[in-house]
Amino acid sequence: MIRINENYLKLKASYLFTDIARRVANYAAKNPGREIIRLGIGDVTCPLPPACIAAFHKAVEEMGAEKTFRGYGPEQGYQFLREAIAAHDFQERGIRIEPDEIFVSDGAKCDTGNFQELFSLDLAIAVPDPVYPVYVDTNVMAGRTGENRDGRYQGLIYLDSTESNGFVPMVPKERADLIYLCFPNNPTGATADKHRLAEWVRYAAENGSLILFDAAYESFIRDDGLPHSIFEIEGAREVAVEFRSFSKTAGFTGTRCAFTVIPRECRAYAGTGEPVHLRELWLRRQTTKFNGVSYPVQRAAEAVYSEEGRRQVRELGDYYLKNAGLIRERLAGIGFSCFGGLNAPYIWVKCGSDSWEFFDRLLEHAGVVCTPGAGFGSCGEGYVRLSAFNSRENVLAALDRIEDALK
Ligand code: MLT
């Protein structure tokens, strides 16, 4: 008999966004003439920046000529891209990160999902609530939790992110080994200032914990006082790993490129008590299980750091942030409390009722897709997430329809 990994049976039947897609498909089948506006999953709509497209084309041409053709690339990513990332995302901001501490990959979802593989199964895992479901589900699959009871997995430490703490969780009283944090936050759009991040870094140093810091939405930060990286905090190099992505920054959701930063000082321990460098462990994992991101895609990502690339990426971010501002303003105008959406592309709307019911209402009466807060955890109940990733035209049309449906 072929036995399965029974941990999978603890999971909810389907991934949140798959579940939503199925509901939307049912609605579309029943309402064939109705144009649906999707402000649910955070998927970008604007084309790639012209600087990326030019670099992409050039690299594809290189792949077509014998002299410039390339086969397998380095598993850690091409040096040209890792140097550009280290220089522009970190060193220019006064943050000490070297190219050999950067691992290029095909997505922050894969990296945040796979990273837990490096650790033993008996660790105490802390996750915010609400949370990007990948952090939780991958630990469930690995067998680090018990069953799901009343929307929470037994054995996980849930860090409540609520209106009262500005959606930035407080450090827990108990000891956690691995802590997942995401700022600017998905789903709440909240940001954490240096002071709040420093509390987490101090907690990690005192407790021998590791922070897995998801900064996939970093490029939407416009407030000069906010940290762009956890490595802006003193002591973070010993206790944190950071995940970044080109998906939302430069429209790469379909192109696929991201990276993970593991400082040389970052360590965990073998059963013998011997320290093990996480950088080396991840390199070992990636060289076995991953063959790198394609050369043209890495050239396109490198172009994000060219002068024109940086300008274009900034404009792209500004475009979605303008959408976010419009969503906030118009929903506040019809009486909803809105959070996020200022340095983040997500708006966390207090819907004041069952969030799946609100999702159905919005779909049924406005033909607009949102993401129910309950899908991100029990503290998400009573909220829905609206994504600013869509054309201005669609966002404005969605807002008109929402106003008509809910006023
Ligand atoms: C989301 O909508 O939360 C994101 O698109 C998910 C992701 O980036 O994987």
CSV table of C-alpha atoms and ligand atoms in Angstrom, one decimal:
chain,number,residue,atom,x,y,z
A,1,MET,CA,0.0,0.0,0.0
A,2,ILE,CA,1.4,3.4,-0.9
A,3,ARG,CA,1.0,5.6,2.1
A,4,ILE,CA,0.7,9.3,1.8
A,5,ASN,CA,2.2,12.1,3.9
A,6,GLU,CA,-0.8,12.3,6.2
A,7,ASN,CA,0.1,15.9,7.2
A,8,TYR,CA,-1.5,16.9,3.9
A,9,LEU,CA,-4.8,15.7,5.3
A,10,LYS,CA,-4.6,18.4,8.0
A,11,LEU,CA,-4.7,21.1,5.4
A,12,LYS,CA,-7.8,22.9,4.3
A,13,ALA,CA,-9.1,21.3,1.1
A,14,SER,CA,-7.6,23.9,-1.2
A,15,TYR,CA,-5.2,26.8,-1.2
A,16,LEU,CA,-7.0,30.1,-0.4
A,17,PHE,CA,-6.5,31.7,-3.9
A,18,THR,CA,-7.6,28.4,-5.6
A,19,ASP,CA,-10.7,28.4,-3.5
A,20,ILE,CA,-11.5,32.0,-4.5
A,21,ALA,CA,-10.8,31.2,-8.2
A,22,ARG,CA,-13.3,28.4,-8.1
A,23,ARG,CA,-16.0,30.6,-6.5
A,24,VAL,CA,-15.3,33.3,-9.1
A,25,ALA,CA,-15.4,30.7,-12.0
A,26,ASN,CA,-18.8,29.4,-10.7
A,27,TYR,CA,-20.1,33.0,-10.6
A,28,ALA,CA,-18.8,33.7,-14.1
A,29,ALA,CA,-20.5,30.5,-15.4
A,30,LYS,CA,-23.9,31.6,-14.0
A,31,ASN,CA,-23.4,35.3,-15.1
A,32,PRO,CA,-22.0,35.0,-18.6
A,33,GLY,CA,-22.4,38.6,-19.7
A,34,ARG,CA,-21.0,40.1,-16.4
A,35,GLU,CA,-17.5,41.6,-16.5
A,36,ILE,CA,-15.8,40.6,-13.3
A,37,ILE,CA,-13.2,43.0,-11.8
A,38,ARG,CA,-10.5,41.2,-9.8
A,39,LEU,CA,-9.1,42.9,-6.7
A,40,GLY,CA,-8.5,39.6,-5.0
A,41,ILE,CA,-5.2,37.9,-5.6
A,42,GLY,CA,-2.3,40.3,-5.7
A,43,ASP,CA,-1.4,39.8,-9.4
A,44,VAL,CA,0.0,42.7,-11.3
A,45,THR,CA,-1.6,43.9,-14.5
A,46,CYS,CA,0.9,46.5,-16.0
A,47,PRO,CA,3.4,45.1,-18.5
A,48,LEU,CA,7.1,44.7,-17.7
A,49,PRO,CA,9.1,47.9,-17.6
A,50,PRO,CA,10.6,48.8,-21.0
A,51,ALA,CA,14.1,48.5,-19.6
A,52,CYS,CA,13.4,44.9,-18.5
A,53,ILE,CA,11.9,44.1,-21.9
A,54,ALA,CA,15.0,45.4,-23.8
A,55,ALA,CA,17.3,43.4,-21.6
A,56,PHE,CA,15.1,40.3,-21.9
A,57,HIS,CA,15.2,40.6,-25.8
A,58,LYS,CA,18.9,41.1,-25.8
A,59,ALA,CA,19.5,38.0,-23.6
A,60,VAL,CA,17.2,35.9,-25.8
A,61,GLU,CA,19.2,36.9,-28.8
A,62,GLU,CA,22.4,35.8,-27.0
A,63,MET,CA,20.8,32.4,-26.3
A,64,GLY,CA,20.3,32.1,-30.1
A,65,ALA,CA,24.0,32.5,-31.0
A,66,GLU,CA,26.7,29.9,-30.5
A,67,LYS,CA,29.2,32.3,-29.0
A,68,THR,CA,26.9,33.8,-26.4
A,69,PHE,CA,24.6,30.8,-25.7
A,70,ARG,CA,24.5,29.7,-22.0
A,71,GLY,CA,23.5,26.3,-20.5
A,72,TYR,CA,23.0,25.7,-16.8
A,73,GLY,CA,23.7,28.9,-14.8
A,74,PRO,CA,25.0,29.1,-11.3
A,75,GLU,CA,22.4,27.7,-8.8
A,76,GLN,CA,22.9,30.8,-6.6
A,77,GLY,CA,22.2,33.1,-9.5
A,78,TYR,CA,24.5,35.0,-11.9
A,79,GLN,CA,27.1,37.2,-10.3
A,80,PHE,CA,25.9,40.2,-12.4
A,81,LEU,CA,22.5,40.1,-10.8
A,82,ARG,CA,23.7,39.4,-7.2
A,83,GLU,CA,26.1,42.3,-7.5
A,84,ALA,CA,23.4,44.7,-8.7
A,85,ILE,CA,21.1,43.6,-5.9
A,86,ALA,CA,23.8,43.9,-3.2
A,87,ALA,CA,24.8,47.4,-4.5
A,88,HIS,CA,21.4,49.0,-5.1
A,89,ASP,CA,19.0,47.3,-2.6
A,90,PHE,CA,21.4,47.2,0.3
A,91,GLN,CA,24.8,48.9,0.1
A,92,GLU,CA,23.4,52.2,-1.3
A,93,ARG,CA,21.2,52.3,1.8
A,94,GLY,CA,24.2,51.7,4.1
A,95,ILE,CA,23.3,48.0,4.7
A,96,ARG,CA,26.1,45.5,4.7
A,97,ILE,CA,25.1,42.7,2.3
A,98,GLU,CA,27.5,41.0,-0.1
A,99,PRO,CA,26.7,39.3,-3.4
A,100,ASP,CA,27.6,35.8,-1.9
A,101,GLU,CA,24.9,36.3,0.7
A,102,ILE,CA,22.2,36.5,-2.0
A,103,PHE,CA,20.4,33.5,-3.6
A,104,VAL,CA,18.4,34.2,-6.7
A,105,SER,CA,15.3,32.1,-7.1
A,106,ASP,CA,12.0,31.8,-9.0
A,107,GLY,CA,9.8,33.2,-6.3
A,108,ALA,CA,9.5,34.4,-2.7
A,109,LYS,CA,6.6,32.0,-2.3
A,110,CYS,CA,8.9,29.0,-3.1
A,111,ASP,CA,11.7,30.4,-0.9
A,112,THR,CA,9.5,31.2,2.1
A,113,GLY,CA,7.8,27.8,1.7
A,114,ASN,CA,11.0,25.8,1.2
A,115,PHE,CA,13.2,27.4,3.8
A,116,GLN,CA,11.6,25.5,6.7
A,117,GLU,CA,13.1,22.3,5.3
A,118,LEU,CA,16.4,23.3,6.9
A,119,PHE,CA,15.1,22.8,10.4
A,120,SER,CA,14.1,20.0,12.7
A,121,LEU,CA,10.5,19.1,13.1
A,122,ASP,CA,10.3,19.9,16.8
A,123,LEU,CA,10.8,23.7,16.5
A,124,ALA,CA,8.3,26.2,17.9
A,125,ILE,CA,7.0,28.2,15.0
A,126,ALA,CA,5.4,31.6,15.4
A,127,VAL,CA,3.2,33.1,12.7
A,128,PRO,CA,1.2,36.3,12.6
A,129,ASP,CA,-2.6,36.1,12.4
A,130,PRO,CA,-3.7,37.1,9.8
A,131,VAL,CA,-0.9,35.6,7.7
A,132,TYR,CA,0.1,34.8,4.1
A,133,PRO,CA,-1.1,31.1,4.1
A,134,VAL,CA,2.2,29.7,2.6
A,135,TYR,CA,4.1,30.1,5.9
A,136,VAL,CA,1.5,28.0,7.8
A,137,ASP,CA,0.7,25.4,5.1
A,138,THR,CA,4.3,24.5,4.4
A,139,ASN,CA,4.9,23.8,8.1
A,140,VAL,CA,1.7,21.8,8.3
A,141,MET,CA,2.9,19.7,5.3
A,142,ALA,CA,6.2,19.2,7.0
A,143,GLY,CA,4.5,17.8,10.1
A,144,ARG,CA,5.3,20.6,12.6
A,145,THR,CA,1.6,21.1,13.7
A,146,GLY,CA,-1.3,19.2,15.1
A,147,GLU,CA,-4.8,19.3,13.7
A,148,ASN,CA,-6.7,22.5,12.8
A,149,ARG,CA,-9.1,23.3,15.6
A,150,ASP,CA,-11.4,26.3,15.2
A,151,GLY,CA,-9.2,27.8,12.4
A,152,ARG,CA,-5.9,27.4,14.2
A,153,TYR,CA,-3.3,24.6,14.0
A,154,GLN,CA,-2.3,23.1,17.2
A,155,GLY,CA,1.3,23.6,18.1
A,156,LEU,CA,1.8,26.9,16.3
A,157,ILE,CA,2.3,30.1,18.1
A,158,TYR,CA,-0.1,32.7,16.7
A,159,LEU,CA,0.8,36.3,16.9
A,160,ASP,CA,-2.3,38.4,16.8
A,161,SER,CA,-2.1,41.4,14.5
A,162,THR,CA,-5.1,43.5,15.2
A,163,GLU,CA,-6.3,47.1,15.1
A,164,SER,CA,-5.1,47.5,18.7
A,165,ASN,CA,-1.4,46.8,17.9
A,166,GLY,CA,-1.6,48.5,14.5
A,167,PHE,CA,-1.4,45.1,12.8
A,168,VAL,CA,2.2,44.7,14.0
A,169,PRO,CA,2.4,41.7,16.3
A,170,MET,CA,4.0,42.0,19.8
A,171,VAL,CA,6.8,39.6,20.7
A,172,PRO,CA,5.3,36.6,22.5
A,173,LYS,CA,5.8,35.6,26.1
A,174,GLU,CA,6.8,32.1,25.2
A,175,ARG,CA,9.9,31.1,23.3
A,176,ALA,CA,9.6,30.7,19.5
A,177,ASP,CA,12.4,29.3,17.3
A,178,LEU,CA,11.3,30.4,13.9
A,179,ILE,CA,9.3,33.6,13.5
A,180,TYR,CA,7.7,34.6,10.2
A,181,LEU,CA,7.2,38.4,9.7
A,182,CYS,CA,6.2,40.3,6.6
A,183,PHE,CA,6.4,44.0,6.1
A,184,PRO,CA,4.9,45.9,4.3
A,185,ASN,CA,2.4,43.3,5.3
A,186,ASN,CA,0.4,40.9,3.3
A,187,PRO,CA,-2.6,41.0,3.9
A,188,THR,CA,-3.1,44.0,6.1
A,189,GLY,CA,-0.8,46.5,4.3
A,190,ALA,CA,0.6,47.5,7.7
A,191,THR,CA,4.3,48.6,8.0
A,192,ALA,CA,6.7,48.2,10.9
A,193,ASP,CA,9.0,51.0,12.0
A,194,LYS,CA,12.6,50.5,13.1
A,195,HIS,CA,11.6,50.5,16.7
A,196,ARG,CA,9.1,47.6,16.3
A,197,LEU,CA,11.5,45.6,14.2
A,198,ALA,CA,14.3,46.2,16.7
A,199,GLU,CA,12.1,44.6,19.4
A,200,TRP,CA,11.8,41.5,17.3
A,201,VAL,CA,15.6,41.4,16.6
A,202,ARG,CA,16.3,41.8,20.3
A,203,TYR,CA,13.7,39.0,21.1
A,204,ALA,CA,15.4,36.7,18.5
A,205,ALA,CA,18.9,37.4,19.9
A,206,GLU,CA,17.8,36.7,23.5
A,207,ASN,CA,15.9,33.6,22.6
A,208,GLY,CA,18.2,32.1,20.0
A,209,SER,CA,15.4,32.4,17.4
A,210,LEU,CA,15.5,33.1,13.7
A,211,ILE,CA,13.3,35.7,11.9
A,212,LEU,CA,12.2,34.8,8.4
A,213,PHE,CA,11.5,38.3,7.1
A,214,ASP,CA,9.3,38.5,4.0
A,215,ALA,CA,10.0,41.9,2.3
A,216,ALA,CA,8.3,41.1,-1.0
A,217,TYR,CA,6.4,44.5,-0.9
A,218,GLU,CA,9.4,46.6,0.1
A,219,SER,CA,9.4,48.7,-3.2
A,220,PHE,CA,6.0,50.2,-2.2
A,221,ILE,CA,7.5,52.0,0.8
A,222,ARG,CA,7.4,55.8,0.3
A,223,ASP,CA,7.7,57.0,3.8
A,224,ASP,CA,11.4,57.8,4.4
A,225,GLY,CA,11.3,56.8,8.0
A,226,LEU,CA,10.4,53.2,7.4
A,227,PRO,CA,13.0,50.5,7.1
A,228,HIS,CA,13.3,48.7,3.7
A,229,SER,CA,15.1,45.7,5.1
A,230,ILE,CA,15.4,44.0,8.5
A,231,PHE,CA,19.2,44.3,8.0
A,232,GLU,CA,18.8,48.0,8.8
A,233,ILE,CA,18.4,46.9,12.4
A,234,GLU,CA,21.5,46.3,14.4
A,235,GLY,CA,22.1,42.7,15.2
A,236,ALA,CA,19.8,41.4,12.5
A,237,ARG,CA,22.6,39.7,10.5
A,238,GLU,CA,22.9,37.0,13.2
A,239,VAL,CA,19.2,36.3,13.6
A,240,ALA,CA,17.4,37.0,10.3
A,241,VAL,CA,16.9,35.9,6.7
A,242,GLU,CA,15.2,38.2,4.2
A,243,PHE,CA,13.0,37.3,1.2
A,244,ARG,CA,12.6,39.7,-1.7
A,245,SER,CA,10.8,39.5,-5.0
A,246,PHE,CA,10.7,41.2,-8.4
A,247,SER,CA,7.0,40.0,-8.8
A,248,LYS,CA,5.3,43.1,-7.4
A,249,THR,CA,8.2,45.4,-7.7
A,250,ALA,CA,8.6,45.1,-11.5
A,251,GLY,CA,5.7,43.0,-12.7
A,252,PHE,CA,7.4,39.7,-12.6
A,253,THR,CA,4.5,37.5,-11.3
A,254,GLY,CA,4.5,35.6,-14.7
A,255,THR,CA,8.2,36.0,-15.4
A,256,ARG,CA,9.5,34.7,-12.0
A,257,CYS,CA,12.5,36.1,-10.2
A,258,ALA,CA,13.1,36.7,-6.5
A,259,PHE,CA,16.0,36.4,-4.0
A,260,THR,CA,16.8,35.4,-0.5
A,261,VAL,CA,19.4,37.0,1.7
A,262,ILE,CA,21.3,34.9,4.2
A,263,PRO,CA,24.1,36.8,6.0
A,264,ARG,CA,27.2,34.8,6.8
A,265,GLU,CA,26.7,35.3,10.5
A,266,CYS,CA,23.3,33.6,10.5
A,267,ARG,CA,23.5,30.2,12.2
A,268,ALA,CA,21.5,27.3,13.6
A,269,TYR,CA,22.7,24.3,15.6
A,270,ALA,CA,23.2,20.6,15.0
A,271,GLY,CA,22.1,18.1,17.7
A,272,THR,CA,25.7,18.1,18.9
A,273,GLY,CA,25.5,21.8,19.6
A,274,GLU,CA,27.8,22.5,16.7
A,275,PRO,CA,26.9,25.8,14.9
A,276,VAL,CA,25.9,25.4,11.2
A,277,HIS,CA,25.9,28.4,8.8
A,278,LEU,CA,22.4,28.7,7.2
A,279,ARG,CA,24.0,30.2,4.1
A,280,GLU,CA,25.9,27.0,3.5
A,281,LEU,CA,22.9,24.8,4.3
A,282,TRP,CA,20.7,26.7,1.9
A,283,LEU,CA,23.4,26.6,-0.8
A,284,ARG,CA,23.5,22.8,-0.3
A,285,ARG,CA,19.7,22.6,-0.6
A,286,GLN,CA,19.5,24.8,-3.7
A,287,THR,CA,22.4,23.0,-5.5
A,288,THR,CA,20.5,19.7,-5.1
A,289,LYS,CA,17.0,20.8,-5.7
A,290,PHE,CA,17.1,23.9,-7.9
A,291,ASN,CA,18.7,24.7,-11.2
A,292,GLY,CA,18.5,28.4,-11.1
A,293,VAL,CA,16.5,31.1,-12.9
A,294,SER,CA,16.8,31.4,-16.7
A,295,TYR,CA,19.5,33.7,-18.1
A,296,PRO,CA,17.1,36.1,-19.9
A,297,VAL,CA,15.0,36.4,-16.8
A,298,GLN,CA,18.0,37.3,-14.7
A,299,ARG,CA,19.1,39.9,-17.3
A,300,ALA,CA,15.6,41.4,-17.2
A,301,ALA,CA,15.8,41.5,-13.4
A,302,GLU,CA,19.2,43.2,-13.6
A,303,ALA,CA,17.7,45.9,-15.7
A,304,VAL,CA,15.5,46.9,-12.8
A,305,TYR,CA,18.6,48.5,-11.3
A,306,SER,CA,19.6,50.5,-14.4
A,307,GLU,CA,18.9,54.2,-14.3
A,308,GLU,CA,15.8,54.0,-16.5
A,309,GLY,CA,14.8,50.7,-14.9
A,310,ARG,CA,14.7,52.3,-11.5
A,311,ARG,CA,12.7,55.2,-12.7
A,312,GLN,CA,10.2,52.9,-14.5
A,313,VAL,CA,9.8,50.7,-11.5
A,314,ARG,CA,9.2,53.7,-9.3
A,315,GLU,CA,6.5,54.8,-11.7
A,316,LEU,CA,4.9,51.4,-11.6
A,317,GLY,CA,4.8,51.4,-7.8
A,318,ASP,CA,3.4,54.9,-7.8
A,319,TYR,CA,0.7,53.8,-10.2
A,320,TYR,CA,-0.5,51.0,-8.0
A,321,LEU,CA,-0.2,53.2,-4.9
A,322,LYS,CA,-2.4,55.8,-6.5
A,323,ASN,CA,-5.0,53.0,-7.0
A,324,ALA,CA,-4.6,52.1,-3.3
A,325,GLY,CA,-5.2,55.7,-2.3
A,326,LEU,CA,-8.4,55.8,-4.4
A,327,ILE,CA,-9.6,52.6,-2.8
A,328,ARG,CA,-9.0,53.9,0.7
A,329,GLU,CA,-10.6,57.2,0.0
A,330,ARG,CA,-13.7,56.0,-1.7
A,331,LEU,CA,-14.4,53.2,0.8
A,332,ALA,CA,-13.8,55.5,3.7
A,333,GLY,CA,-16.3,57.8,2.0
A,334,ILE,CA,-19.0,55.2,2.3
A,335,GLY,CA,-18.2,54.5,6.0
A,336,PHE,CA,-15.6,51.7,6.0
A,337,SER,CA,-12.5,51.9,8.2
A,338,CYS,CA,-9.5,51.2,5.9
A,339,PHE,CA,-6.0,50.2,6.9
A,340,GLY,CA,-2.8,49.8,4.8
A,341,GLY,CA,-2.6,51.0,1.2
A,342,LEU,CA,-0.1,53.8,2.0
A,343,ASN,CA,3.2,52.1,1.7
A,344,ALA,CA,1.7,48.8,0.5
A,345,PRO,CA,-0.5,47.7,-2.4
A,346,TYR,CA,-3.1,46.1,-0.1
A,347,ILE,CA,-6.0,47.7,1.7
A,348,TRP,CA,-7.4,46.0,4.7
A,349,VAL,CA,-11.1,46.9,5.0
A,350,LYS,CA,-13.2,46.4,8.1
A,351,CYS,CA,-16.3,44.9,6.6
A,352,GLY,CA,-17.9,44.4,10.0
A,353,SER,CA,-19.5,41.1,9.1
A,354,ASP,CA,-18.6,37.5,8.1
A,355,SER,CA,-15.8,38.0,5.6
A,356,TRP,CA,-16.9,35.2,3.2
A,357,GLU,CA,-20.4,36.5,3.3
A,358,PHE,CA,-19.1,39.9,2.4
A,359,PHE,CA,-17.0,38.4,-0.4
A,360,ASP,CA,-20.1,36.7,-1.8
A,361,ARG,CA,-22.1,40.0,-1.5
A,362,LEU,CA,-19.4,42.0,-3.3
A,363,LEU,CA,-19.2,39.4,-6.1
A,364,GLU,CA,-22.9,39.0,-6.4
A,365,HIS,CA,-23.9,42.6,-6.3
A,366,ALA,CA,-20.8,44.4,-7.7
A,367,GLY,CA,-19.1,41.7,-9.7
A,368,VAL,CA,-15.9,42.6,-7.8
A,369,VAL,CA,-13.5,40.0,-6.3
A,370,CYS,CA,-11.9,40.7,-2.9
A,371,THR,CA,-10.1,38.3,-0.5
A,372,PRO,CA,-11.9,37.4,2.7
A,373,GLY,CA,-9.9,38.2,5.7
A,374,ALA,CA,-10.9,34.9,7.4
A,375,GLY,CA,-8.8,33.1,4.7
A,376,PHE,CA,-5.7,34.6,6.3
A,377,GLY,CA,-6.5,33.5,9.8
A,378,SER,CA,-9.1,34.0,12.6
A,379,CYS,CA,-7.9,37.5,13.3
A,380,GLY,CA,-8.8,38.3,9.7
A,381,GLU,CA,-12.5,37.7,10.3
A,382,GLY,CA,-14.5,40.9,9.9
A,383,TYR,CA,-12.1,42.2,7.3
A,384,VAL,CA,-11.5,41.8,3.5
A,385,ARG,CA,-8.4,42.6,1.6
A,386,LEU,CA,-8.6,44.7,-1.6
A,387,SER,CA,-5.6,44.6,-4.0
A,388,ALA,CA,-4.5,47.8,-5.8
A,389,PHE,CA,-3.1,45.7,-8.6
A,390,ASN,CA,-5.3,46.5,-11.5
A,391,SER,CA,-5.7,49.2,-14.2
A,392,ARG,CA,-6.9,52.6,-13.0
A,393,GLU,CA,-10.0,52.2,-15.2
A,394,ASN,CA,-10.9,48.9,-13.5
A,395,VAL,CA,-10.2,50.2,-10.0
A,396,LEU,CA,-12.5,53.2,-10.7
A,397,ALA,CA,-15.2,51.0,-12.2
A,398,ALA,CA,-14.9,48.6,-9.3
A,399,LEU,CA,-15.3,51.5,-6.8
A,400,ASP,CA,-18.4,52.8,-8.6
A,401,ARG,CA,-19.9,49.4,-8.5
A,402,ILE,CA,-19.0,48.9,-4.8
A,403,GLU,CA,-20.5,52.2,-3.9
A,404,ASP,CA,-23.7,51.4,-5.7
A,405,ALA,CA,-23.9,47.9,-4.2
A,406,LEU,CA,-23.1,48.9,-0.6
A,407,LYS,CA,-24.3,52.4,0.0
B,1,MLT,C1,-1.4,37.4,-2.7
B,1,MLT,O1,-2.4,37.8,-3.3
B,1,MLT,O2,-1.4,37.3,-1.5
B,1,MLT,C2,-0.2,37.2,-3.5
B,1,MLT,O3,-0.4,37.3,-4.8
B,1,MLT,C3,0.2,35.8,-3.2
B,1,MLT,C4,1.6,35.6,-3.7
B,1,MLT,O4,2.4,36.5,-4.0
B,1,MLT,O5,1.9,34.4,-3.8
